[in-house]
Coordinates of C-alpha atoms in Angstrom, one line a residue:
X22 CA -29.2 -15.1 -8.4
X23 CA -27.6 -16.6 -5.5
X24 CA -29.2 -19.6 -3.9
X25 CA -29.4 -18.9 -0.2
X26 CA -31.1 -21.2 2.6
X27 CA -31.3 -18.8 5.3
X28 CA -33.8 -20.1 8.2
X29 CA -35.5 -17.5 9.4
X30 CA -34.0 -16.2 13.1
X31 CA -30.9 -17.3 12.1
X32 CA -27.8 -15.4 12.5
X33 CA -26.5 -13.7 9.3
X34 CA -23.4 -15.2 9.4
X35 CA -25.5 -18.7 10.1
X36 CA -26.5 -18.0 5.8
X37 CA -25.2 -21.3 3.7
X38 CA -24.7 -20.7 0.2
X39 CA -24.1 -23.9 -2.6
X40 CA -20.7 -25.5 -2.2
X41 CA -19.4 -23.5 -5.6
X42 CA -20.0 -20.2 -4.4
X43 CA -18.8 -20.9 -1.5
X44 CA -15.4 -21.7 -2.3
X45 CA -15.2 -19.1 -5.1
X46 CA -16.4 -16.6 -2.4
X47 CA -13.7 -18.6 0.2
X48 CA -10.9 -18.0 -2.7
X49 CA -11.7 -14.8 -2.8
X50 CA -10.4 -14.3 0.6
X51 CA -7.4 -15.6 0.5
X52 CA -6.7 -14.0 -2.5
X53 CA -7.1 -10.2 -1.0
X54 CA -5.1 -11.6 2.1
X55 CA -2.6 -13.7 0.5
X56 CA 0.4 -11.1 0.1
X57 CA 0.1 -9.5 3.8
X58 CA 0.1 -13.2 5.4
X59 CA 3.4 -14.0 3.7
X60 CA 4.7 -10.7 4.2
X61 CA 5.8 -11.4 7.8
X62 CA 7.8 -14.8 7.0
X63 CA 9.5 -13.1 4.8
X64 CA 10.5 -10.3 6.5
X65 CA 11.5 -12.4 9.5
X66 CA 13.2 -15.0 7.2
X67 CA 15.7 -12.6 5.8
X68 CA 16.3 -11.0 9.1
X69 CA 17.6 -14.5 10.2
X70 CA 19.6 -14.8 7.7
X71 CA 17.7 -18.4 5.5
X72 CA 17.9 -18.8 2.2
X73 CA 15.2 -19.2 -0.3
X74 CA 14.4 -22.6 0.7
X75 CA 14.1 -21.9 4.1
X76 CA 12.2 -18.7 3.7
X77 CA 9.7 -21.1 1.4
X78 CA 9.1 -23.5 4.7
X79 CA 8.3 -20.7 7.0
X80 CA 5.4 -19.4 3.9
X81 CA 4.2 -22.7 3.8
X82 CA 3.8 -22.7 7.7
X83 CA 2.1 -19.7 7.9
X84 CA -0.6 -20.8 5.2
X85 CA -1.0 -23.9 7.0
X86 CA -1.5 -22.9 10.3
X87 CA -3.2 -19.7 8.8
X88 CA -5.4 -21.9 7.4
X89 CA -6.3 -24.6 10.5
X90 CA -6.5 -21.0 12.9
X91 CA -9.6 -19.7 10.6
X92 CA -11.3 -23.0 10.4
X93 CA -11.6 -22.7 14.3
X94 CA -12.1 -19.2 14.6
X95 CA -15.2 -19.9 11.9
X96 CA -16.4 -22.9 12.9
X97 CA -15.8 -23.2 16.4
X98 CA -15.6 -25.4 19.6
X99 CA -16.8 -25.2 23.1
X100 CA -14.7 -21.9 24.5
X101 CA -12.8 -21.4 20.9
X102 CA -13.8 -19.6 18.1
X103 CA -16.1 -16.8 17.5
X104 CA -18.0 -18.2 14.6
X105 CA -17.9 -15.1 12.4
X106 CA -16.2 -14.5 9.4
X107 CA -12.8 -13.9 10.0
X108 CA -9.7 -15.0 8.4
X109 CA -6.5 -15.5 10.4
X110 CA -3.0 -15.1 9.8
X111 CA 0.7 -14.4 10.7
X112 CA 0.0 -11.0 12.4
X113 CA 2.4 -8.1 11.7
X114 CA 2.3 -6.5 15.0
X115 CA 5.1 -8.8 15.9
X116 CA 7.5 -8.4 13.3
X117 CA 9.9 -5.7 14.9
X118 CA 9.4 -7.1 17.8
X119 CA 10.3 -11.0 16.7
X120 CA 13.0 -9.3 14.5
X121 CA 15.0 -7.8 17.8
X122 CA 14.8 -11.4 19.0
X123 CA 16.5 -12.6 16.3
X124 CA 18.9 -10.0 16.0
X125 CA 19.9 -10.5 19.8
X126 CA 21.0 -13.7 19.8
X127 CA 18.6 -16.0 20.2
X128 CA 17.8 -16.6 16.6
X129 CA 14.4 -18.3 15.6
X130 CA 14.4 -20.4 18.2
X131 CA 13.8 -17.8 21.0
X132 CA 11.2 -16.1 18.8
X133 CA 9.1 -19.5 18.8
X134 CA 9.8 -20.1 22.4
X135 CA 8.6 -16.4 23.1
X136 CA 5.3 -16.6 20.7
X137 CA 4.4 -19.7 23.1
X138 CA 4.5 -18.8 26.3
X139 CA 3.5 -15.5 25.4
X140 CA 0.5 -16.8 24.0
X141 CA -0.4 -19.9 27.0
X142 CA -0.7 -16.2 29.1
X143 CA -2.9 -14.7 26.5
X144 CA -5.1 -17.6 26.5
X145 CA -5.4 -17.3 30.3
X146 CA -6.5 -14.1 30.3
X147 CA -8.8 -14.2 27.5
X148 CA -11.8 -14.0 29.3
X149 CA -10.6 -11.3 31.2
X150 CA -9.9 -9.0 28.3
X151 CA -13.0 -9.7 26.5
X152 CA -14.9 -8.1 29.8
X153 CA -13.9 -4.9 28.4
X154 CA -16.9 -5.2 25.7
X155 CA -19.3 -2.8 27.4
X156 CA -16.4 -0.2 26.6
X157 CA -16.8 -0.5 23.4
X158 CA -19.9 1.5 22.8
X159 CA -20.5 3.1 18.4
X160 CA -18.6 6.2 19.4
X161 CA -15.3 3.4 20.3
X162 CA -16.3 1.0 17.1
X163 CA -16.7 3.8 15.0
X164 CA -13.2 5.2 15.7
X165 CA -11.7 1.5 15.5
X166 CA -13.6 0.3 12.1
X167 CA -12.5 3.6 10.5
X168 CA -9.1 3.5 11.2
X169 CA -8.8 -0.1 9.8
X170 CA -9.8 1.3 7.0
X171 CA -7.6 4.1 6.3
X172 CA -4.4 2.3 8.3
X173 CA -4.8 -0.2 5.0
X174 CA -5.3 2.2 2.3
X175 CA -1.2 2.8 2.7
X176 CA -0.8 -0.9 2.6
X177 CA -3.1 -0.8 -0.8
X178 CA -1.1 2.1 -2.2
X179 CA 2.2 0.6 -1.9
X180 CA 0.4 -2.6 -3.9
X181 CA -0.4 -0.6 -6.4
X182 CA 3.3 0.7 -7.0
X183 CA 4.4 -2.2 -7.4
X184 CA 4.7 -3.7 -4.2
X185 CA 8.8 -3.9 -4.0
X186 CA 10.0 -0.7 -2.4
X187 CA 13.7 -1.5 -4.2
X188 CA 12.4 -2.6 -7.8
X189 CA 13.5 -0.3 -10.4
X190 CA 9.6 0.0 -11.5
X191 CA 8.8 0.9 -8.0
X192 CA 5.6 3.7 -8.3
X193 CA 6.0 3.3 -12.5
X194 CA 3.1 4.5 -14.9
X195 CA 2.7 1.2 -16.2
X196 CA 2.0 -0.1 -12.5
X197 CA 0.0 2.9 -11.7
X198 CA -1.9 1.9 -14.9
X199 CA -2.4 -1.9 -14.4
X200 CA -3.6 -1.1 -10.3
X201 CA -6.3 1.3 -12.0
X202 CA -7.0 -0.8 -14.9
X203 CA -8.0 -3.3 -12.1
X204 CA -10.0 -0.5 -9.8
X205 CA -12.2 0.1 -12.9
X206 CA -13.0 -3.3 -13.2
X207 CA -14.0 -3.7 -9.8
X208 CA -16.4 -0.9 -10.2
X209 CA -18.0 -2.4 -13.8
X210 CA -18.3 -5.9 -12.3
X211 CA -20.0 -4.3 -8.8
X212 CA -22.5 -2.4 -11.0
X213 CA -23.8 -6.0 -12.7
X214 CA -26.9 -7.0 -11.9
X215 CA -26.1 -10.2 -11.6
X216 CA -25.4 -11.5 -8.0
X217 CA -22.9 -14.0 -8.6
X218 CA -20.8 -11.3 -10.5
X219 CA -21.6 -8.5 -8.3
X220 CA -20.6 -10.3 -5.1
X221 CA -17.6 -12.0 -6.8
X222 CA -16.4 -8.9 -8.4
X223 CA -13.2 -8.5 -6.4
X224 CA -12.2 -11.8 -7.4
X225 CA -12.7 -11.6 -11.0
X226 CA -11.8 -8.3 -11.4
X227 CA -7.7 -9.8 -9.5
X228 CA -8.2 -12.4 -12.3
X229 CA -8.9 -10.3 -15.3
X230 CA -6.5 -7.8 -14.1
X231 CA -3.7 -10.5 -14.0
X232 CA -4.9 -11.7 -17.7
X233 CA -4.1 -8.2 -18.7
X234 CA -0.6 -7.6 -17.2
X235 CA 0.5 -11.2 -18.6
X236 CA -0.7 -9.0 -22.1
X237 CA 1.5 -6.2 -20.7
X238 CA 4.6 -8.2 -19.9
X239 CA 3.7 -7.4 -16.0
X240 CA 3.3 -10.8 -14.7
X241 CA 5.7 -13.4 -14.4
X242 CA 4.9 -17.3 -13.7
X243 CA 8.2 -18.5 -14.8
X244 CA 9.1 -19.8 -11.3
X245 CA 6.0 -21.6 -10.7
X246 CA 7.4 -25.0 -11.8
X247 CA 10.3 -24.3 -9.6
X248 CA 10.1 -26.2 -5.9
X249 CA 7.9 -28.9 -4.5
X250 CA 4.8 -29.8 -5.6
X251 CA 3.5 -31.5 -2.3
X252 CA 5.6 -31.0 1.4
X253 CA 4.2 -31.5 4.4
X254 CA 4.6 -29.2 7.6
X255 CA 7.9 -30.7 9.7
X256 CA 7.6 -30.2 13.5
X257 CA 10.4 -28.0 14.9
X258 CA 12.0 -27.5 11.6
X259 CA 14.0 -24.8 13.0
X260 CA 15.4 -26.3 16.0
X261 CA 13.4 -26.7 19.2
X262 CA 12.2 -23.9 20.9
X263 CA 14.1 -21.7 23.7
X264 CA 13.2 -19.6 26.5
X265 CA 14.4 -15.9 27.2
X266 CA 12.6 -13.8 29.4
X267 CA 13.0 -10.8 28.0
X268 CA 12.1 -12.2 24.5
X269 CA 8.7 -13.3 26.0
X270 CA 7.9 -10.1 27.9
X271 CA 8.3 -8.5 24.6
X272 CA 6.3 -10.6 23.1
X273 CA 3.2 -10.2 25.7
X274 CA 3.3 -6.8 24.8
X275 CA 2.7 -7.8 21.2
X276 CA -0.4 -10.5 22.6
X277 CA -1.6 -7.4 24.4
X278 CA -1.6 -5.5 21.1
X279 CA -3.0 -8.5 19.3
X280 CA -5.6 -9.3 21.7
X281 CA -7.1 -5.9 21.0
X282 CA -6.8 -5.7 17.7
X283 CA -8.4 -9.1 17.3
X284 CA -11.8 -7.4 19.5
X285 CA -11.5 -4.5 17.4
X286 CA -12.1 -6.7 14.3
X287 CA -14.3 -9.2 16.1
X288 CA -16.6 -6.4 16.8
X289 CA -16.5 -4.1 13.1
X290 CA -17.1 -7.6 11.4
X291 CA -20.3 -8.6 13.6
X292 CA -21.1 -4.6 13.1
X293 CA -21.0 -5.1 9.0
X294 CA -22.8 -8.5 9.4
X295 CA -25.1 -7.1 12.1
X296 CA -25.2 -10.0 14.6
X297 CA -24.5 -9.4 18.2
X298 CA -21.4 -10.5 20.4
X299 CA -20.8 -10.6 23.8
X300 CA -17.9 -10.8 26.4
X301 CA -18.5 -14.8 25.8
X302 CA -18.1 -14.6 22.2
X303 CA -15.6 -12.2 21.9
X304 CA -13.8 -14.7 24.5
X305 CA -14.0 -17.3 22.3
X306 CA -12.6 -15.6 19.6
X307 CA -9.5 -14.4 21.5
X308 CA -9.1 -18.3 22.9
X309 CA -9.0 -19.5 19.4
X310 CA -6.4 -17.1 18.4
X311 CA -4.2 -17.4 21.3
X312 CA -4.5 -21.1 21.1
X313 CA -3.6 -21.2 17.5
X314 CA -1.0 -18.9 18.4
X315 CA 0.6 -21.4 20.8
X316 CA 0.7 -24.3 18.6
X317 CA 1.5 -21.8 15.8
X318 CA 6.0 -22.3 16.5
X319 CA 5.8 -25.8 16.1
X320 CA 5.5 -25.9 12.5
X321 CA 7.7 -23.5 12.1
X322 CA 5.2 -19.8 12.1
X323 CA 4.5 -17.0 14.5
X324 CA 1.4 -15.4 15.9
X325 CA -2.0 -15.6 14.6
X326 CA -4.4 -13.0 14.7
X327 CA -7.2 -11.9 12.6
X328 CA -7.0 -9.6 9.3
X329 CA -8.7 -6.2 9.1
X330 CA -8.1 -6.4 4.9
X331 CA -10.6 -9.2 4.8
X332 CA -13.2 -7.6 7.2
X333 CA -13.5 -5.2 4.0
X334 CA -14.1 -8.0 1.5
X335 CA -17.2 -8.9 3.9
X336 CA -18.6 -5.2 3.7
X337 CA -18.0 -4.7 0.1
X338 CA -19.4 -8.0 -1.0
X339 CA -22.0 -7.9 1.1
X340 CA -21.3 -12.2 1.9
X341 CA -21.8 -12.7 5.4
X342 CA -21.2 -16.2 5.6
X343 CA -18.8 -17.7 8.2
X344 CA -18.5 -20.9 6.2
X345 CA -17.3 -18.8 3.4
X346 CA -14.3 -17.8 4.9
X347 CA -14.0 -21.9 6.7
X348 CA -13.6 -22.9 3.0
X349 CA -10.9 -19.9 2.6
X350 CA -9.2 -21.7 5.3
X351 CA -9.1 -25.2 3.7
X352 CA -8.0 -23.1 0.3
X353 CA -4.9 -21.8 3.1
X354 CA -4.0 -25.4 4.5
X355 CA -4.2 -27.0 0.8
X356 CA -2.0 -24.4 -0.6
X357 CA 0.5 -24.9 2.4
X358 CA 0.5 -28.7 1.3
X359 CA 0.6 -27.5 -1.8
X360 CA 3.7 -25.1 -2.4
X361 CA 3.1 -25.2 -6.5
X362 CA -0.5 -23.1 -5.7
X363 CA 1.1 -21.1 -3.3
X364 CA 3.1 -19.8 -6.0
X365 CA 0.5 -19.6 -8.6
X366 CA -1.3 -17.0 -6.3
X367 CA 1.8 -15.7 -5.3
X368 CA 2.5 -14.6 -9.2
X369 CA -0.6 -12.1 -8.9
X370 CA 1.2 -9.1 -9.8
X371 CA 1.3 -6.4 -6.4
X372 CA -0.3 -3.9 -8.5
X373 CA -3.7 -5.8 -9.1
X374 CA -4.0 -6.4 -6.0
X375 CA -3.9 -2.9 -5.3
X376 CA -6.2 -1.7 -7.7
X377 CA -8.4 -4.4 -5.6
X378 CA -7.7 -3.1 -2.3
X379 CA -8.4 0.3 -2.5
X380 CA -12.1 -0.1 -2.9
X381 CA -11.9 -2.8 -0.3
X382 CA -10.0 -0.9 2.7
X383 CA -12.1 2.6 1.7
X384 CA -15.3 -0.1 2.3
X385 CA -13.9 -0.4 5.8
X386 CA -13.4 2.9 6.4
X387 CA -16.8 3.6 4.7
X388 CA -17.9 1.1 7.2
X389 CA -16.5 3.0 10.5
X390 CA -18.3 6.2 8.9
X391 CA -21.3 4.8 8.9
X392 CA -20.8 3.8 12.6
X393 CA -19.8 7.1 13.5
X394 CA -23.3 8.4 11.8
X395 CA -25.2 6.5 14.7
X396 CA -23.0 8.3 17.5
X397 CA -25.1 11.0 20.0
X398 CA -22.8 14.4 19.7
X399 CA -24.9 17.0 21.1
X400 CA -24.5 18.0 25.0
X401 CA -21.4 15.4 25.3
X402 CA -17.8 14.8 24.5
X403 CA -18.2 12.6 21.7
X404 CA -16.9 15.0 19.2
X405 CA -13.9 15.2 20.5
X406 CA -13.0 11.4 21.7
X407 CA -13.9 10.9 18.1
X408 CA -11.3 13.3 16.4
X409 CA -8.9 13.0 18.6
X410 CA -9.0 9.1 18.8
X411 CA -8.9 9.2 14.7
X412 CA -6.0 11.8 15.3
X413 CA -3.4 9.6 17.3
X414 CA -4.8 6.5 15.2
X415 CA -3.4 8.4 11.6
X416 CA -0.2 9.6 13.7
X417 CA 1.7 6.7 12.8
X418 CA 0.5 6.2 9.2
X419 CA 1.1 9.7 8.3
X420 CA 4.6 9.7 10.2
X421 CA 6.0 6.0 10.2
X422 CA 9.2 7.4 12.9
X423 CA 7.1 9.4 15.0
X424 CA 7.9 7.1 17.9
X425 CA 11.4 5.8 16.7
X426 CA 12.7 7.3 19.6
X427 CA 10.6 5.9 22.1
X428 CA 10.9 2.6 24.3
X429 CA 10.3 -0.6 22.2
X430 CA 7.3 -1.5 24.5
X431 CA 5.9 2.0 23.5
X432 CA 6.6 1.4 19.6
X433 CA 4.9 -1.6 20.0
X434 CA 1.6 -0.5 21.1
X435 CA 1.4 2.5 19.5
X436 CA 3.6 2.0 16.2
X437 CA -0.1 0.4 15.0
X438 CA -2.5 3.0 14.0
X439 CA -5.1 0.2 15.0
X440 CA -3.7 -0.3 18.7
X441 CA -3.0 3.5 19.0
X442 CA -6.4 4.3 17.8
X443 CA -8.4 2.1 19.7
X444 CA -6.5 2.5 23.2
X445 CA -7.0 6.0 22.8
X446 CA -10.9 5.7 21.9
X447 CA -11.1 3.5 24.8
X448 CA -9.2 5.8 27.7
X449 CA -11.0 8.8 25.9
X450 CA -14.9 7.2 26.5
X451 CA -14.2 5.6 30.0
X452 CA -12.5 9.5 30.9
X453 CA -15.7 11.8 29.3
X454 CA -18.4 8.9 29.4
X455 CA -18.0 6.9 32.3
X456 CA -15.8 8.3 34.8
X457 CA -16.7 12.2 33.7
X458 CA -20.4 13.0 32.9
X459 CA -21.6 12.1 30.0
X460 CA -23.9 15.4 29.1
X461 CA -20.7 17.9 29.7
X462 CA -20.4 20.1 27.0
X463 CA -17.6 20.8 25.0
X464 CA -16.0 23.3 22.9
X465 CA -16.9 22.0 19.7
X466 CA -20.8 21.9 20.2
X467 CA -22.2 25.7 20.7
X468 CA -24.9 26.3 22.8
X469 CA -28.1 27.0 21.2
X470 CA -29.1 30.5 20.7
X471 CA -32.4 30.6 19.4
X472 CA -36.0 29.6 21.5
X473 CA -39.1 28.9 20.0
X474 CA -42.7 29.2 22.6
X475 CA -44.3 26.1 22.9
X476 CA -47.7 27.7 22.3
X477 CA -46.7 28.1 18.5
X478 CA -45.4 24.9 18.2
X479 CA -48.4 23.3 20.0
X480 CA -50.5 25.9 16.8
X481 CA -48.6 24.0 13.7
X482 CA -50.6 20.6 12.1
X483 CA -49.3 17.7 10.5
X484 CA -47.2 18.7 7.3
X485 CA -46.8 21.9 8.5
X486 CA -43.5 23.9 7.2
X487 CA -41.6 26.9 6.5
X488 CA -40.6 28.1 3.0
X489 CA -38.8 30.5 2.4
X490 CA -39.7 32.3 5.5
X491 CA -43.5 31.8 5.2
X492 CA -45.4 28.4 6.9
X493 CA -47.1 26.3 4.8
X494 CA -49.8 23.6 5.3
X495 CA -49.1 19.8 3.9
X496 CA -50.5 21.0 0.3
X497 CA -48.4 24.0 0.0
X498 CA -50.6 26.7 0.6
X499 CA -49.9 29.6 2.6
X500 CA -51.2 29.9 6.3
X501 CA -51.6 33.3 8.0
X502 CA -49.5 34.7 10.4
X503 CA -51.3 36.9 12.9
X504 CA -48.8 39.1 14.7
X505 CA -49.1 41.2 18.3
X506 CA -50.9 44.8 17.2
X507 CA -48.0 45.7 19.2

């Protein structure tokens, strides 16, 4: 069993754990994040037009500064960091956005000098956004956690075809096979009795599923030799910033969007945990991610924000260690020194990780469910801020052009089935919960149609019941019913 030195009335996420489990556990994290943090580099890389080498500076970046953005949102300062378990990373709510910069004119240069200023007006008005906590009762959470969850199981699917929407082998059996392969052995390893395994069973079960597709002819290290070994982060590698205005209204839009996806996760991860935050913590949080955000362009990487995919690992595990994911962070900044690790993780075949994330992103949703459970539906609208929040929330996942025809500051917001979900949950409770009564009844909850006299209630004794259509005493034997002669 695991070792754990847990002071009693400390916060869970307070739990310290021996140094090897820790950065196992901390390896873990990066491993389950690793392809959606490089994602956005290289999507924004090819839209500028850089070759490989380039494309391989702006990864290393965005480990690097991945990695120094979680050590403060984990450990934290004074005013910065929320000191839970979070990972942080290039955020993909910008990428359109960042892309139509690029594509305008103003090439990378614009998109950095955007993400900055952008980001200096986030940080201002942190504090102010994190007010908004005391909208966020279960009925809001519930909505948000569960929609994390199933907005990722697309992410976990298209893993598990293969990953590369133009390979040949795109959604093959053999793919199909090596993802589920790797499910299975997710689900063996959780079953173990043994802690260690149990709790580390994601990352065993990436590793033994990459053993077998190196069996299969499914995994391919050839080009890890190829590159650097060692190359450190180069300020302004890309030119010095530049500053259009409408690059950087656009890109407060996307702070906006961040900001609340960022207290969305901030408050499902202390949810799963089950430590409290408040408007001062969630503050923090938001701080250390618009800070890191700011300083983010001059090494070379974009916005940082915090990633739903490893707010699973922490309810599936069960690890609620912040210092966990702090050594994930140092596991990020080493492999952006080190480009030759970078590509030994980035050789894990798409597939295994998919087989991975689906029980990890279900785990959110799962998560969000179990939320939900705690929610008051009878005599209020919560029935219906629920489905239709979930409803707008899956709109975009189930129908990725939905709003194609939209303005881009609409497709920005909403485009995310996190956003979406969450600003409607939010306008929804404030409408029927604060601003409308809260005990107005609703379609979807029938009245009751049944009374029972209080006299024969007041008549019935501890264990009492009806079987059957008969009542019963505590020991199952029959008690007489004495009806009106009339």
């Amino acid at each position: 069993m695991t070792k754990q030195t847990k002071a009693p009335g400390r916060r869970p996420e307070d739990e310290r754990l021996p140094l090897g489990s820790t950065i196992a556990y901390g390896l873990q994290h990066v491993l389950t994040m690793y392809g959606g943090i490089i994602a956005p580099p290289l999507i924004i890389g090819q839209i500028a037009g850089l070759d490989s080498t380039e494309i391989g500076v702006l990864i290393a970046a965005c480990l690097f500064m991945g990695g120094l953005a979680t050590i403060l949102q984990t450990v934290g300062i004074p005013f910065f960091g929320s000191q839970l378990p979070l990972v942080q990373g290039v955020s993909f709510a910008g990428v359109a956005t960042m892309g139509a910069i690029v594509t305008s004119g103003g090439g990378l240069p614009a998109v950095f000098g955007a993400v900055i200023v952008a980001s200096i007006i986030g940080l201002l008005i942190a504090p102010v956004f994190a007010t908004i906590i005391r909208f966020f009762p279960p009925v809001v959470t519930g909505v948000v956690i569960t929609t994390i969850g199933l907005t990722l199981l697309p992410v976990a699917a298209g893993w598990a075809m293969g990953g590369n929407r133009n390979a040949d082998d795109f959604g093959s059996p053999e793919n199909l096979m090596l993802a589920g392969v790797t499910f299975v052995i997710v689900l063996v390893l959780s079953k173990v009795r043994v802690g260690a395994i149990s709790r580390l069973a994601i990352l065993l079960a990436i590793v033994i599923g990459t053993i077998f597709a190196v069996i299969i002819g499914k995994a391919d290290f050839s080009t890890v030799g190829e590159g650097p070994v060692f190359a450190l982060p180069t300020p302004f590698a890309f030119g010095l910033p530049t500053f259009e205005i409408a690059g950087i209204i656009s890109m407060f839009i996307v702070i906006l969007v961040t900001l609340t996806e960022t207290t969305a996760d901030i408050l499902a991860v202390s949810e799963i945990v089950g430590t409290k935050v408040d408007s001062k913590r969630i503050a923090a949080g938001l701080r250390a991610d618009m800070l890191s955000s700011a300083v983010s362009p001059v090494f070379g990487t974009f916005t940082q924000s915090a990633f739903a995919q490893n707010v699973g690992l922490v309810a599936i595990t069960g690890v609620k260690s912040r210092f966990v994911v702090t050594a994930g962070g140092a596991v990020l900044v080493i492999l952006g020194l080190l480009p030759v690790l970078g590509r030994v993780v980035a050789a894990v075949p798409s597939p295994v990780l998919g087989g991975a994330g689906i029980v990890l992103f279900g785990s959110v949703a799962a998560s969000g469910i179990r939320t939900l459970a705690k929610v008051e539906y009878r005599d209020n609208m919560n029935l219906v801020i629920v489905a239709s929040a979930l409803g707008i929330g899956m709109l975009p996942i189930a129908a990725p052009t939905i709003y194609d025809q939209m303005p881009s500051w609409f497709v920005t917001i909403f485009h995310s089935g996190i956003s979406s979900a969450a600003v409607a949950a939010i306008l929804l409770n404030l409408l029927f919960n604060h601003l409308g009564s809260a005990k107005r009844k609703n379609a979807f909850v029938s009245a009751p149609t049944r009374s029972i006299p209080v006299a024969i209630l007041d008549a019935l004794e501890d264990g009492d019941s009806v079987v059957d259509g008969k009542v019963v005493d505590k020991e199952g034997n029959e008690v007489i019913v004495e009806r009106p002669a009339h």
